[in-house]
Amino acid sequence: MAGMHLIILGPPGSGKGTQAARVSAELGLEHLSTGDVLREAVSSRTPLGVEAEMYMKQGALVPDEVILGLIREELDRLGETGWILDGFPRTLAQAESLTAQLEERGETIDKVLLIDVDSEEIVRRLTSRRISSSCNPIYNLATMSGEELDTCEKCGGKLVKRPDDEEETVRRRLEVYEEQTAPVIDFYRKRGGLAAVRGAGSIDEITAELLRHLA
Ligand code: AMP
């Protein structure tokens, strides 16, 4: 039987990357983050990365046709494996195109999860977010202390700020979210199968609530 197909939506900094990783591990799904694929492409200087970098630095969206090509390749690669999409779709055109791509495969979305967090909380969280320079985990200075503040506990690498986590860029990313991604929420709300949770509370509590919606 083909695996479950999920989408996780939420503003930048809502914790959707963290939650998508946990939900996918719990349910045996592939976690497909378009932001992670793009960052990887930027750091290895592939043609995709070179094209995407300037949009990402500005907090703007990478053009739909670029992202749609990337998603088509990734879905082909995953085949029958279930997945959770994190960071996609981010525009109405992407949502419509995903529906068409899935129809071609005789597949559907089982559930769309939405994490809701208000804007000022997001600015606070993102400007204190750090990532490891050489592996994957995400850290938040607001919840750390002392010596932990500048090295990754997993790989010992230096913790750095994502270039698009500067305050001005965060505010721009939030505007882009309101203008271009909020309509995607309405699109899935009207189709049914959207489950919203508040992004307040501990990481464990939010994971548990998301999993309850999938039970
Ligand atoms: P994220 O890690 O999901 O916050 O994504 C980081 C950046 O990658 C975004 O600010 C966009 O510039 C770009 N990006 C990621 N996913 C998409 C998408 N579905 N459509 C357009 N741009 C995207």
mmCIF file of C-alpha atoms and ligand atoms in Angstrom:
data_model
loop_
_atom_site.group_PDB
_atom_site.id
_atom_site.type_symbol
_atom_site.label_atom_id
_atom_site.label_comp_id
_atom_site.label_asym_id
_atom_site.label_seq_id
_atom_site.Cartn_x
_atom_site.Cartn_y
_atom_site.Cartn_z
ATOM 1 C CA MET A 1 0.000 0.000 0.000
ATOM 2 C CA ALA A 2 1.275 3.521 -0.820
ATOM 3 C CA GLY A 3 2.280 5.646 2.192
ATOM 4 C CA MET A 4 0.488 8.646 3.668
ATOM 5 C CA HIS A 5 0.715 12.042 1.917
ATOM 6 C CA LEU A 6 0.815 15.050 4.221
ATOM 7 C CA ILE A 7 1.475 18.784 3.944
ATOM 8 C CA ILE A 8 2.572 20.959 6.844
ATOM 9 C CA LEU A 9 1.848 24.696 6.581
ATOM 10 C CA GLY A 10 2.680 27.579 8.870
ATOM 11 C CA PRO A 11 4.558 30.869 8.872
ATOM 12 C CA PRO A 12 8.354 30.880 8.864
ATOM 13 C CA GLY A 13 9.443 30.133 12.430
ATOM 14 C CA SER A 14 6.268 28.262 13.368
ATOM 15 C CA GLY A 15 8.351 25.148 14.013
ATOM 16 C CA LYS A 16 7.051 23.314 10.962
ATOM 17 C CA GLY A 17 10.493 21.965 10.019
ATOM 18 C CA THR A 18 11.029 20.565 13.519
ATOM 19 C CA GLN A 19 7.522 19.115 13.630
ATOM 20 C CA ALA A 20 7.710 17.665 10.109
ATOM 21 C CA ALA A 21 10.912 15.831 11.113
ATOM 22 C CA ARG A 22 9.231 14.393 14.216
ATOM 23 C CA VAL A 23 5.959 13.432 12.518
ATOM 24 C CA SER A 24 7.832 11.798 9.616
ATOM 25 C CA ALA A 25 10.037 9.798 12.014
ATOM 26 C CA GLU A 26 6.991 8.698 13.991
ATOM 27 C CA LEU A 27 4.995 7.607 10.927
ATOM 28 C CA GLY A 28 7.850 6.352 8.720
ATOM 29 C CA LEU A 29 7.424 9.080 6.089
ATOM 30 C CA GLU A 30 9.993 10.954 3.998
ATOM 31 C CA HIS A 31 10.409 14.553 5.157
ATOM 32 C CA LEU A 32 10.662 16.713 2.068
ATOM 33 C CA SER A 33 11.633 20.316 2.839
ATOM 34 C CA THR A 34 11.967 22.561 -0.213
ATOM 35 C CA GLY A 35 13.944 25.053 1.933
ATOM 36 C CA ASP A 36 16.468 22.310 2.865
ATOM 37 C CA VAL A 37 16.777 21.131 -0.761
ATOM 38 C CA LEU A 38 17.386 24.743 -1.846
ATOM 39 C CA ARG A 39 19.927 25.466 0.927
ATOM 40 C CA GLU A 40 21.814 22.312 -0.009
ATOM 41 C CA ALA A 41 21.807 23.414 -3.677
ATOM 42 C CA VAL A 42 23.060 26.882 -2.677
ATOM 43 C CA SER A 43 25.942 25.472 -0.643
ATOM 44 C CA SER A 44 27.002 23.065 -3.393
ATOM 45 C CA ARG A 45 26.686 25.825 -6.034
ATOM 46 C CA THR A 46 24.478 23.806 -8.413
ATOM 47 C CA PRO A 47 22.621 25.749 -11.171
ATOM 48 C CA LEU A 48 19.437 25.491 -9.042
ATOM 49 C CA GLY A 49 21.302 26.902 -6.028
ATOM 50 C CA VAL A 50 22.821 29.764 -7.980
ATOM 51 C CA GLU A 51 19.368 30.737 -9.290
ATOM 52 C CA ALA A 52 17.622 30.358 -5.911
ATOM 53 C CA GLU A 53 20.178 32.169 -3.766
ATOM 54 C CA MET A 54 19.288 35.759 -4.581
ATOM 55 C CA TYR A 55 15.569 35.196 -3.926
ATOM 56 C CA MET A 56 16.271 33.441 -0.636
ATOM 57 C CA LYS A 57 18.633 36.169 0.589
ATOM 58 C CA GLN A 58 15.910 38.743 0.036
ATOM 59 C CA GLY A 59 13.250 36.681 1.792
ATOM 60 C CA ALA A 60 11.387 36.369 -1.528
ATOM 61 C CA LEU A 61 9.981 33.202 -3.048
ATOM 62 C CA VAL A 62 11.903 31.246 -5.657
ATOM 63 C CA PRO A 63 9.842 31.283 -8.917
ATOM 64 C CA ASP A 64 7.048 28.705 -9.107
ATOM 65 C CA GLU A 65 8.381 26.962 -12.232
ATOM 66 C CA VAL A 66 11.731 26.281 -10.519
ATOM 67 C CA ILE A 67 10.069 24.841 -7.420
ATOM 68 C CA LEU A 68 7.533 22.840 -9.421
ATOM 69 C CA GLY A 69 10.319 21.143 -11.391
ATOM 70 C CA LEU A 70 12.089 20.321 -8.139
ATOM 71 C CA ILE A 71 8.923 18.842 -6.586
ATOM 72 C CA ARG A 72 8.204 16.736 -9.668
ATOM 73 C CA GLU A 73 11.704 15.228 -9.458
ATOM 74 C CA GLU A 74 11.416 14.587 -5.734
ATOM 75 C CA LEU A 75 7.981 12.932 -6.013
ATOM 76 C CA ASP A 76 9.291 10.714 -8.840
ATOM 77 C CA ARG A 77 12.223 9.744 -6.654
ATOM 78 C CA LEU A 78 9.968 8.877 -3.694
ATOM 79 C CA GLY A 79 7.604 6.650 -5.703
ATOM 80 C CA GLU A 80 5.353 4.695 -3.350
ATOM 81 C CA THR A 81 7.006 6.016 -0.175
ATOM 82 C CA GLY A 82 4.765 8.241 1.949
ATOM 83 C CA TRP A 83 5.851 11.828 2.534
ATOM 84 C CA ILE A 84 5.295 15.067 4.376
ATOM 85 C CA LEU A 85 5.881 18.265 2.398
ATOM 86 C CA ASP A 86 7.384 21.087 4.447
ATOM 87 C CA GLY A 87 7.626 24.570 2.872
ATOM 88 C CA PHE A 88 5.586 23.594 -0.189
ATOM 89 C CA PRO A 89 3.106 24.620 -1.563
ATOM 90 C CA ARG A 90 3.668 28.305 -0.796
ATOM 91 C CA THR A 91 1.548 29.869 -3.542
ATOM 92 C CA LEU A 92 -1.878 29.096 -4.976
ATOM 93 C CA ALA A 93 -0.256 28.177 -8.314
ATOM 94 C CA GLN A 94 1.983 25.651 -6.514
ATOM 95 C CA ALA A 95 -1.045 24.150 -4.694
ATOM 96 C CA GLU A 96 -3.002 23.822 -7.933
ATOM 97 C CA SER A 97 -0.062 22.309 -9.744
ATOM 98 C CA LEU A 98 0.545 19.831 -6.919
ATOM 99 C CA THR A 99 -3.098 18.729 -7.161
ATOM 100 C CA ALA A 100 -2.627 18.162 -10.913
ATOM 101 C CA GLN A 101 0.694 16.296 -10.439
ATOM 102 C CA LEU A 102 -0.906 14.012 -7.853
ATOM 103 C CA GLU A 103 -3.955 13.393 -10.046
ATOM 104 C CA GLU A 104 -1.635 12.189 -12.820
ATOM 105 C CA ARG A 105 -0.324 9.621 -10.339
ATOM 106 C CA GLY A 106 -3.745 8.669 -8.966
ATOM 107 C CA GLU A 107 -2.722 10.049 -5.561
ATOM 108 C CA THR A 108 -4.270 12.532 -3.119
ATOM 109 C CA ILE A 109 -3.324 14.494 -0.012
ATOM 110 C CA ASP A 110 -4.479 12.731 3.158
ATOM 111 C CA LYS A 111 -4.202 15.715 5.518
ATOM 112 C CA VAL A 112 -2.935 19.287 5.632
ATOM 113 C CA LEU A 113 -1.553 20.319 9.018
ATOM 114 C CA LEU A 114 -1.379 24.023 9.906
ATOM 115 C CA ILE A 115 0.704 25.469 12.760
ATOM 116 C CA ASP A 116 -0.568 28.910 13.808
ATOM 117 C CA VAL A 117 1.763 31.433 15.504
ATOM 118 C CA ASP A 118 1.430 35.230 15.701
ATOM 119 C CA SER A 119 3.860 37.560 13.896
ATOM 120 C CA GLU A 120 5.684 39.212 16.818
ATOM 121 C CA GLU A 121 6.400 35.821 18.372
ATOM 122 C CA ILE A 122 7.853 34.752 15.011
ATOM 123 C CA VAL A 123 10.204 37.732 14.751
ATOM 124 C CA ARG A 124 11.419 36.985 18.279
ATOM 125 C CA ARG A 125 11.963 33.306 17.530
ATOM 126 C CA LEU A 126 13.637 33.662 14.148
ATOM 127 C CA THR A 127 16.073 36.389 15.056
ATOM 128 C CA SER A 128 17.331 34.168 17.905
ATOM 129 C CA ARG A 129 17.431 30.993 15.782
ATOM 130 C CA ARG A 130 20.807 29.429 14.945
ATOM 131 C CA ILE A 131 21.696 26.465 12.783
ATOM 132 C CA SER A 132 24.789 24.279 12.857
ATOM 133 C CA SER A 133 27.294 25.218 10.164
ATOM 134 C CA SER A 134 28.016 21.547 9.407
ATOM 135 C CA CYS A 135 25.016 19.350 10.253
ATOM 136 C CA ASN A 136 21.238 19.617 10.602
ATOM 137 C CA PRO A 137 19.796 20.578 14.012
ATOM 138 C CA ILE A 138 18.073 23.890 14.692
ATOM 139 C CA TYR A 139 18.773 25.754 17.959
ATOM 140 C CA ASN A 140 17.138 28.716 19.632
ATOM 141 C CA LEU A 141 19.235 31.074 21.757
ATOM 142 C CA ALA A 142 16.098 32.146 23.615
ATOM 143 C CA THR A 143 15.974 28.675 25.191
ATOM 144 C CA MET A 144 19.736 28.071 25.663
ATOM 145 C CA SER A 145 22.332 29.242 28.131
ATOM 146 C CA GLY A 146 26.076 29.679 28.757
ATOM 147 C CA GLU A 147 28.577 27.549 26.878
ATOM 148 C CA GLU A 148 25.968 25.886 24.698
ATOM 149 C CA LEU A 149 25.485 29.144 22.859
ATOM 150 C CA ASP A 150 27.972 28.813 20.026
ATOM 151 C CA THR A 151 28.626 25.154 19.193
ATOM 152 C CA CYS A 152 26.500 22.295 17.916
ATOM 153 C CA GLU A 153 26.199 19.504 20.503
ATOM 154 C CA LYS A 154 25.986 16.906 17.715
ATOM 155 C CA CYS A 155 28.962 17.784 15.494
ATOM 156 C CA GLY A 156 30.848 20.485 17.418
ATOM 157 C CA GLY A 157 30.367 22.844 14.449
ATOM 158 C CA LYS A 158 29.866 26.569 14.933
ATOM 159 C CA LEU A 159 26.267 27.782 15.323
ATOM 160 C CA VAL A 160 25.417 30.422 12.758
ATOM 161 C CA LYS A 161 22.452 32.586 11.855
ATOM 162 C CA ARG A 162 20.667 31.697 8.631
ATOM 163 C CA PRO A 163 21.250 34.631 6.246
ATOM 164 C CA ASP A 164 17.477 35.055 5.894
ATOM 165 C CA ASP A 165 16.929 35.243 9.680
ATOM 166 C CA GLU A 166 18.015 38.908 9.935
ATOM 167 C CA GLU A 167 15.089 40.963 11.271
ATOM 168 C CA GLU A 168 14.392 42.910 8.075
ATOM 169 C CA THR A 169 14.362 39.708 6.025
ATOM 170 C CA VAL A 170 12.167 37.941 8.577
ATOM 171 C CA ARG A 171 9.602 40.768 8.294
ATOM 172 C CA ARG A 172 9.742 40.495 4.501
ATOM 173 C CA ARG A 173 9.239 36.699 4.713
ATOM 174 C CA LEU A 174 6.183 37.269 6.915
ATOM 175 C CA GLU A 175 4.707 39.717 4.391
ATOM 176 C CA VAL A 176 5.308 37.181 1.626
ATOM 177 C CA TYR A 177 3.583 34.551 3.779
ATOM 178 C CA GLU A 178 0.520 36.765 4.322
ATOM 179 C CA GLU A 179 0.271 37.745 0.669
ATOM 180 C CA GLN A 180 1.137 34.508 -1.100
ATOM 181 C CA THR A 181 0.834 31.581 1.306
ATOM 182 C CA ALA A 182 -2.291 32.535 3.310
ATOM 183 C CA PRO A 183 -4.441 31.842 0.175
ATOM 184 C CA VAL A 184 -3.019 28.286 0.149
ATOM 185 C CA ILE A 185 -4.544 27.749 3.614
ATOM 186 C CA ASP A 186 -7.968 28.831 2.310
ATOM 187 C CA PHE A 187 -7.530 26.559 -0.706
ATOM 188 C CA TYR A 188 -7.084 23.490 1.532
ATOM 189 C CA ARG A 189 -9.666 24.649 4.080
ATOM 190 C CA LYS A 190 -12.303 24.731 1.325
ATOM 191 C CA ARG A 191 -11.287 21.301 0.043
ATOM 192 C CA GLY A 192 -11.544 19.798 3.565
ATOM 193 C CA GLY A 193 -8.867 17.856 5.422
ATOM 194 C CA LEU A 194 -7.139 20.859 7.038
ATOM 195 C CA ALA A 195 -6.242 20.475 10.735
ATOM 196 C CA ALA A 196 -4.977 23.558 12.598
ATOM 197 C CA VAL A 197 -2.984 23.515 15.853
ATOM 198 C CA ARG A 198 -1.662 26.446 17.891
ATOM 199 C CA GLY A 199 2.132 26.641 17.776
ATOM 200 C CA ALA A 200 2.324 27.495 21.489
ATOM 201 C CA GLY A 201 3.414 25.008 24.152
ATOM 202 C CA SER A 202 6.292 22.567 24.160
ATOM 203 C CA ILE A 203 7.655 20.843 21.065
ATOM 204 C CA ASP A 204 6.403 17.507 22.477
ATOM 205 C CA GLU A 205 2.900 18.854 23.081
ATOM 206 C CA ILE A 206 2.622 20.189 19.554
ATOM 207 C CA THR A 207 3.884 16.904 18.062
ATOM 208 C CA ALA A 208 1.342 14.987 20.135
ATOM 209 C CA GLU A 209 -1.459 17.259 18.962
ATOM 210 C CA LEU A 210 -0.433 16.896 15.315
ATOM 211 C CA LEU A 211 -0.291 13.104 15.648
ATOM 212 C CA ARG A 212 -3.766 13.094 17.234
ATOM 213 C CA HIS A 213 -5.100 14.675 14.031
ATOM 214 C CA LEU A 214 -3.521 11.845 12.014
ATOM 215 C CA ALA A 215 -4.761 8.957 14.161
HETATM 216 P P1 AMP B 1 12.136 27.663 4.484
HETATM 217 O O1 AMP B 1 13.317 26.908 4.956
HETATM 218 O O2 AMP B 1 10.930 26.773 4.203
HETATM 219 O O3 AMP B 1 11.783 28.838 5.361
HETATM 220 O O4 AMP B 1 12.532 28.282 3.041
HETATM 221 C C1 AMP B 1 13.611 29.193 2.909
HETATM 222 C C2 AMP B 1 13.476 29.976 1.604
HETATM 223 O O5 AMP B 1 13.533 29.063 0.493
HETATM 224 C C3 AMP B 1 12.174 30.738 1.424
HETATM 225 O O6 AMP B 1 12.198 32.004 2.063
HETATM 226 C C4 AMP B 1 12.136 30.867 -0.111
HETATM 227 O O7 AMP B 1 13.053 31.834 -0.580
HETATM 228 C C5 AMP B 1 12.663 29.505 -0.552
HETATM 229 N N1 AMP B 1 11.574 28.522 -0.694
HETATM 230 C C6 AMP B 1 11.393 27.379 0.038
HETATM 231 N N2 AMP B 1 10.295 26.720 -0.380
HETATM 232 C C7 AMP B 1 9.766 27.454 -1.385
HETATM 233 C C8 AMP B 1 8.599 27.322 -2.209
HETATM 234 N N3 AMP B 1 7.747 26.287 -2.054
HETATM 235 N N4 AMP B 1 8.371 28.285 -3.137
HETATM 236 C C9 AMP B 1 9.211 29.318 -3.300
HETATM 237 N N5 AMP B 1 10.296 29.527 -2.553
HETATM 238 C C10 AMP B 1 10.581 28.608 -1.599
#
